[in-house]
XYZ file of N, CA, C and O in Angstrom:
432
model
N 23.805 77.018 -34.061
C 24.183 75.778 -34.724
C 23.219 75.461 -35.867
O 23.627 74.964 -36.886
N 21.937 75.776 -35.671
C 20.948 75.488 -36.709
C 21.206 76.334 -37.953
O 21.022 75.860 -39.074
N 21.636 77.593 -37.767
C 21.936 78.448 -38.913
C 23.118 77.913 -39.701
O 23.123 77.951 -40.927
N 24.138 77.426 -39.003
C 25.313 76.862 -39.669
C 24.921 75.632 -40.476
O 25.343 75.469 -41.616
N 24.098 74.778 -39.884
C 23.658 73.574 -40.579
C 22.837 73.924 -41.807
O 22.996 73.330 -42.873
N 21.973 74.915 -41.694
C 21.156 75.344 -42.840
C 22.031 75.893 -43.961
O 21.771 75.633 -45.133
N 23.075 76.635 -43.608
C 23.958 77.175 -44.642
C 24.737 76.054 -45.339
O 24.999 76.126 -46.530
N 25.099 75.001 -44.589
C 25.767 73.858 -45.209
C 24.835 73.139 -46.174
O 25.242 72.730 -47.255
N 23.595 72.992 -45.779
C 22.617 72.340 -46.655
C 22.447 73.142 -47.943
O 22.421 72.586 -49.041
N 22.352 74.462 -47.824
C 22.213 75.303 -49.016
C 23.442 75.229 -49.907
O 23.328 75.203 -51.133
N 24.636 75.175 -49.291
C 25.877 75.144 -50.082
C 26.026 73.843 -50.856
O 26.575 73.833 -51.956
N 25.533 72.738 -50.303
C 25.728 71.431 -50.932
C 24.442 70.836 -51.493
O 24.356 69.650 -51.724
N 23.465 71.676 -51.757
C 22.172 71.212 -52.264
C 22.300 70.547 -53.630
O 21.641 69.562 -53.909
N 23.173 71.056 -54.473
C 23.297 70.546 -55.843
C 24.456 69.579 -56.022
O 24.852 69.300 -57.151
N 25.022 69.078 -54.943
C 26.114 68.116 -55.061
C 25.515 66.756 -55.384
O 24.545 66.338 -54.789
N 26.098 66.067 -56.309
C 25.599 64.760 -56.713
C 26.223 64.390 -58.033
O 27.430 64.504 -58.223
N 25.394 63.977 -58.956
C 25.882 63.544 -60.258
C 26.628 64.674 -60.966
O 27.627 64.437 -61.638
N 26.187 65.909 -60.770
C 26.844 67.026 -61.448
C 28.283 67.205 -60.987
O 29.111 67.749 -61.717
N 28.616 66.750 -59.795
C 29.994 66.841 -59.308
C 30.812 65.608 -59.692
O 32.027 65.670 -59.769
N 30.164 64.483 -59.934
C 30.880 63.262 -60.303
C 31.256 63.251 -61.783
O 32.262 62.662 -62.155
N 30.463 63.905 -62.608
C 30.727 63.985 -64.040
C 31.000 65.442 -64.390
O 30.164 66.298 -64.154
N 32.172 65.704 -64.952
C 32.531 67.064 -65.338
C 31.892 67.464 -66.649
O 31.237 66.672 -67.332
N 32.094 68.712 -66.999
C 31.584 69.219 -68.278
C 32.402 68.632 -69.419
O 33.605 68.431 -69.286
N 31.757 68.339 -70.559
C 32.499 67.820 -71.716
C 33.583 68.801 -72.165
O 33.379 70.011 -72.169
N 34.741 68.259 -72.533
C 35.891 69.055 -72.954
C 36.362 68.532 -74.307
O 36.423 67.314 -74.508
N 36.706 69.427 -75.220
C 37.308 69.035 -76.492
C 38.815 68.941 -76.295
O 39.450 69.909 -75.902
N 39.376 67.761 -76.523
C 40.801 67.540 -76.298
C 41.362 66.694 -77.430
O 40.998 65.529 -77.581
N 42.240 67.267 -78.216
C 42.873 66.529 -79.310
C 41.907 65.984 -80.327
O 42.078 64.866 -80.816
N 40.850 66.726 -80.641
C 39.899 66.285 -81.645
C 38.852 65.313 -81.136
O 38.067 64.790 -81.915
N 38.826 65.049 -79.853
C 37.805 64.162 -79.296
C 37.178 64.826 -78.078
O 37.760 65.686 -77.445
N 35.960 64.418 -77.796
C 35.247 64.943 -76.642
C 35.470 64.001 -75.457
O 35.297 62.783 -75.585
N 35.872 64.548 -74.320
C 36.064 63.744 -73.113
C 35.212 64.317 -71.989
O 35.012 65.528 -71.896
N 34.707 63.413 -71.140
C 33.922 63.799 -69.973
C 34.619 63.202 -68.752
O 34.677 61.976 -68.603
N 35.177 64.046 -67.878
C 35.853 63.526 -66.691
C 34.860 62.910 -65.702
O 33.754 63.406 -65.531
N 35.290 61.808 -65.063
C 34.463 61.094 -64.095
C 35.256 60.968 -62.800
O 36.429 60.609 -62.813
N 34.596 61.265 -61.680
C 35.262 61.192 -60.381
C 34.328 60.584 -59.344
O 33.108 60.633 -59.482
N 34.925 60.012 -58.315
C 34.178 59.557 -57.153
C 34.242 60.688 -56.138
O 35.327 61.087 -55.721
N 33.088 61.228 -55.775
C 33.015 62.364 -54.861
C 32.329 61.904 -53.581
O 31.245 61.329 -53.617
N 32.983 62.156 -52.443
C 32.420 61.766 -51.157
C 32.738 62.843 -50.132
O 33.838 63.383 -50.110
N 31.777 63.149 -49.289
C 32.009 64.123 -48.230
C 31.067 63.845 -47.070
O 30.076 63.144 -47.210
N 31.392 64.387 -45.924
C 30.555 64.213 -44.750
C 30.776 65.340 -43.762
O 31.829 65.987 -43.752
N 29.778 65.560 -42.947
C 29.834 66.615 -41.943
C 29.247 66.084 -40.649
O 28.444 65.162 -40.638
N 29.645 66.687 -39.567
C 29.099 66.304 -38.273
C 29.177 67.476 -37.326
O 29.923 68.426 -37.532
N 28.412 67.393 -36.298
C 28.410 68.458 -35.310
C 27.743 67.980 -34.040
O 27.085 66.944 -34.007
N 27.933 68.746 -33.017
C 27.316 68.374 -31.752
C 27.415 69.515 -30.769
O 28.105 70.502 -30.990
N 26.713 69.362 -29.696
C 26.713 70.390 -28.664
C 26.578 69.758 -27.295
O 26.153 68.614 -27.150
N 26.938 70.527 -26.304
C 26.863 70.066 -24.921
C 25.674 70.741 -24.268
O 25.510 71.963 -24.359
N 24.848 69.956 -23.617
C 23.679 70.500 -22.943
C 24.074 70.936 -21.535
O 23.771 70.294 -20.553
N 24.776 72.028 -21.450
C 25.210 72.546 -20.158
C 25.063 74.047 -20.128
O 24.450 74.651 -20.992
N 25.663 74.640 -19.130
C 25.566 76.079 -18.995
C 26.380 76.820 -20.056
O 26.020 77.907 -20.481
N 27.513 76.247 -20.476
C 28.342 76.959 -21.450
C 27.723 76.943 -22.846
O 28.020 77.790 -23.656
N 26.919 75.940 -23.164
C 26.345 75.841 -24.501
C 27.400 75.587 -25.566
O 27.310 76.072 -26.677
N 28.438 74.831 -25.211
C 29.535 74.556 -26.139
C 29.038 73.696 -27.294
O 28.215 72.814 -27.125
N 29.549 74.004 -28.474
C 29.203 73.207 -29.650
C 30.393 73.180 -30.591
O 31.316 73.969 -30.471
N 30.347 72.250 -31.513
C 31.437 72.135 -32.468
C 30.999 71.334 -33.670
O 29.925 70.742 -33.687
N 31.847 71.331 -34.656
C 31.516 70.594 -35.860
C 32.728 70.464 -36.752
O 33.778 71.034 -36.486
N 32.553 69.699 -37.776
C 33.650 69.507 -38.719
C 33.161 68.788 -39.949
O 32.021 68.372 -40.042
N 34.050 68.660 -40.884
C 33.680 67.978 -42.115
C 34.899 67.662 -42.948
O 36.013 68.085 -42.637
N 34.683 66.907 -43.965
C 35.775 66.547 -44.856
C 35.234 65.902 -46.108
O 34.055 65.587 -46.202
N 36.105 65.718 -47.038
C 35.678 65.103 -48.279
C 36.858 64.611 -49.087
O 38.015 64.829 -48.721
N 36.547 63.920 -50.156
C 37.586 63.429 -51.057
C 37.034 63.342 -52.470
O 35.828 63.205 -52.676
N 37.937 63.436 -53.406
C 37.597 63.290 -54.816
C 38.656 62.399 -55.444
O 39.848 62.667 -55.351
N 38.229 61.299 -56.052
C 39.140 60.404 -56.772
C 38.832 60.486 -58.262
O 37.721 60.159 -58.682
N 39.778 60.924 -59.076
C 39.544 60.973 -60.519
C 39.570 59.563 -61.108
O 40.619 58.956 -61.230
N 38.404 59.022 -61.434
C 38.307 57.634 -61.896
C 38.717 57.452 -63.349
O 39.208 56.396 -63.724
N 38.495 58.453 -64.180
C 38.842 58.333 -65.590
C 38.034 59.295 -66.425
O 37.519 60.290 -65.922
N 37.899 58.973 -67.707
C 37.131 59.822 -68.626
C 36.319 58.957 -69.578
O 36.684 57.826 -69.891
N 35.184 59.495 -69.990
C 34.447 58.931 -71.110
C 34.937 59.644 -72.353
O 35.030 60.869 -72.374
N 35.276 58.892 -73.382
C 35.765 59.457 -74.633
C 34.719 59.244 -75.715
O 34.151 58.168 -75.824
N 34.490 60.275 -76.502
C 33.558 60.196 -77.620
C 34.342 60.464 -78.891
O 34.693 61.596 -79.191
N 34.626 59.398 -79.631
C 35.383 59.519 -80.875
C 34.479 59.049 -82.010
O 34.198 57.861 -82.124
N 34.028 59.977 -82.808
C 33.185 59.630 -83.953
C 31.919 58.896 -83.582
O 31.512 57.971 -84.275
N 31.296 59.247 -82.481
C 30.054 58.608 -82.056
C 30.243 57.361 -81.209
O 29.288 56.842 -80.660
N 31.454 56.853 -81.088
C 31.738 55.694 -80.241
C 32.181 56.195 -78.866
O 33.151 56.927 -78.748
N 31.465 55.800 -77.823
C 31.772 56.222 -76.462
C 32.425 55.063 -75.718
O 31.934 53.940 -75.750
N 33.545 55.366 -75.072
C 34.255 54.343 -74.299
C 34.812 54.973 -73.031
O 35.166 56.148 -73.014
N 34.880 54.180 -71.964
C 35.443 54.656 -70.704
C 36.927 54.313 -70.652
O 37.319 53.180 -70.929
N 37.739 55.268 -70.296
C 39.178 55.040 -70.129
C 39.521 55.319 -68.669
O 39.477 56.470 -68.226
N 39.838 54.266 -67.893
C 40.081 54.458 -66.459
C 41.417 55.138 -66.180
O 42.351 55.072 -66.973
N 41.495 55.781 -65.030
C 42.738 56.355 -64.522
C 43.491 55.201 -63.857
O 43.110 54.739 -62.779
N 44.545 54.715 -64.475
C 45.221 53.507 -63.987
C 45.881 53.715 -62.631
O 45.933 52.780 -61.825
N 46.364 54.908 -62.337
C 47.000 55.160 -61.037
C 45.978 55.001 -59.915
O 46.229 54.317 -58.913
N 44.797 55.590 -60.066
C 43.762 55.480 -59.040
C 43.272 54.042 -58.937
O 43.031 53.535 -57.836
N 43.134 53.356 -60.067
C 42.703 51.955 -60.038
C 43.691 51.097 -59.248
O 43.287 50.256 -58.444
N 44.977 51.321 -59.461
C 45.992 50.560 -58.718
C 45.964 50.887 -57.228
O 46.075 49.997 -56.385
N 45.802 52.156 -56.896
C 45.739 52.558 -55.487
C 44.516 51.945 -54.812
O 44.588 51.494 -53.664
N 43.391 51.905 -55.514
C 42.176 51.311 -54.949
C 42.288 49.797 -54.797
O 41.591 49.199 -53.978
N 43.166 49.159 -55.570
C 43.343 47.713 -55.469
C 44.229 47.296 -54.295
O 44.226 46.128 -53.912
N 44.985 48.219 -53.727
C 45.900 47.880 -52.634
C 45.169 47.200 -51.464
O 45.610 46.148 -50.997
N 44.037 47.730 -50.960
C 43.351 47.030 -49.867
C 42.854 45.642 -50.260
O 42.904 44.710 -49.449
N 42.408 45.497 -51.499
C 41.918 44.184 -51.961
C 43.071 43.182 -51.999
O 42.946 42.044 -51.520
N 44.202 43.587 -52.543
C 45.365 42.703 -52.623
C 45.863 42.343 -51.226
O 46.226 41.193 -50.963
N 45.852 43.309 -50.319
C 46.265 43.052 -48.937
C 45.344 42.032 -48.273
O 45.811 41.103 -47.606
N 44.046 42.178 -48.445
C 43.088 41.252 -47.841
C 43.228 39.849 -48.427
O 43.187 38.857 -47.691
N 43.406 39.753 -49.737
C 43.586 38.442 -50.370
C 44.875 37.795 -49.881
O 44.907 36.593 -49.574
N 45.944 38.571 -49.780
C 47.211 38.037 -49.269
C 47.085 37.510 -47.852
O 47.608 36.434 -47.527
N 46.389 38.249 -46.989
C 46.190 37.803 -45.614
C 45.353 36.521 -45.563
O 45.642 35.608 -44.778
N 44.317 36.441 -46.412
C 43.473 35.243 -46.435
C 44.253 34.033 -46.930
O 44.126 32.929 -46.379
N 45.083 34.212 -47.943
C 45.899 33.104 -48.458
C 46.889 32.658 -47.401
O 47.096 31.456 -47.189
N 47.511 33.606 -46.712
C 48.478 33.261 -45.650
C 47.794 32.440 -44.549
O 48.324 31.428 -44.089
N 46.573 32.842 -44.143
C 45.847 32.101 -43.112
C 45.449 30.711 -43.613
O 45.505 29.736 -42.863
N 45.082 30.617 -44.898
C 44.707 29.314 -45.447
C 45.902 28.380 -45.492
O 45.785 27.183 -45.191
N 47.058 28.899 -45.838
C 48.268 28.070 -45.872
C 48.634 27.608 -44.475
O 48.976 26.436 -44.264
N 48.551 28.493 -43.493
C 48.843 28.101 -42.102
C 47.864 27.064 -41.602
O 48.233 26.134 -40.884
N 46.582 27.208 -41.964
C 45.590 26.225 -41.536
C 45.813 24.870 -42.204
O 45.615 23.821 -41.588
N 46.262 24.882 -43.448
C 46.507 23.639 -44.165
C 47.724 22.892 -43.587
O 47.762 21.665 -43.591
N 48.726 23.648 -43.097
C 49.920 23.033 -42.510
C 49.624 22.418 -41.151
O 50.310 21.494 -40.728
N 48.629 22.944 -40.452
C 48.359 22.466 -39.083
C 47.572 21.184 -39.050
O 47.146 20.556 -39.857
């Protein structure tokens, strides 16, 4: 199990800002830098018994947040509207539930 964990550490040693910001790309006469939210996690465990059973797993996600655009020296962020809307769904749901509870409390 220790060897597996060490190999995971080596594989993900350089994960960080370099994975959240892509390499600059020339697109339509302007330079763009892709930006993403990168998240991952791993876990593992073992049983202290005669069988010595162990296991592990992991997962991750990448959300493309948008791009930085460089047009003639002016840099601006252009968000990915689809991801922004998807990320707003939990916020809108929570606000709706809070408003519904406030209205019910006001009626009582």
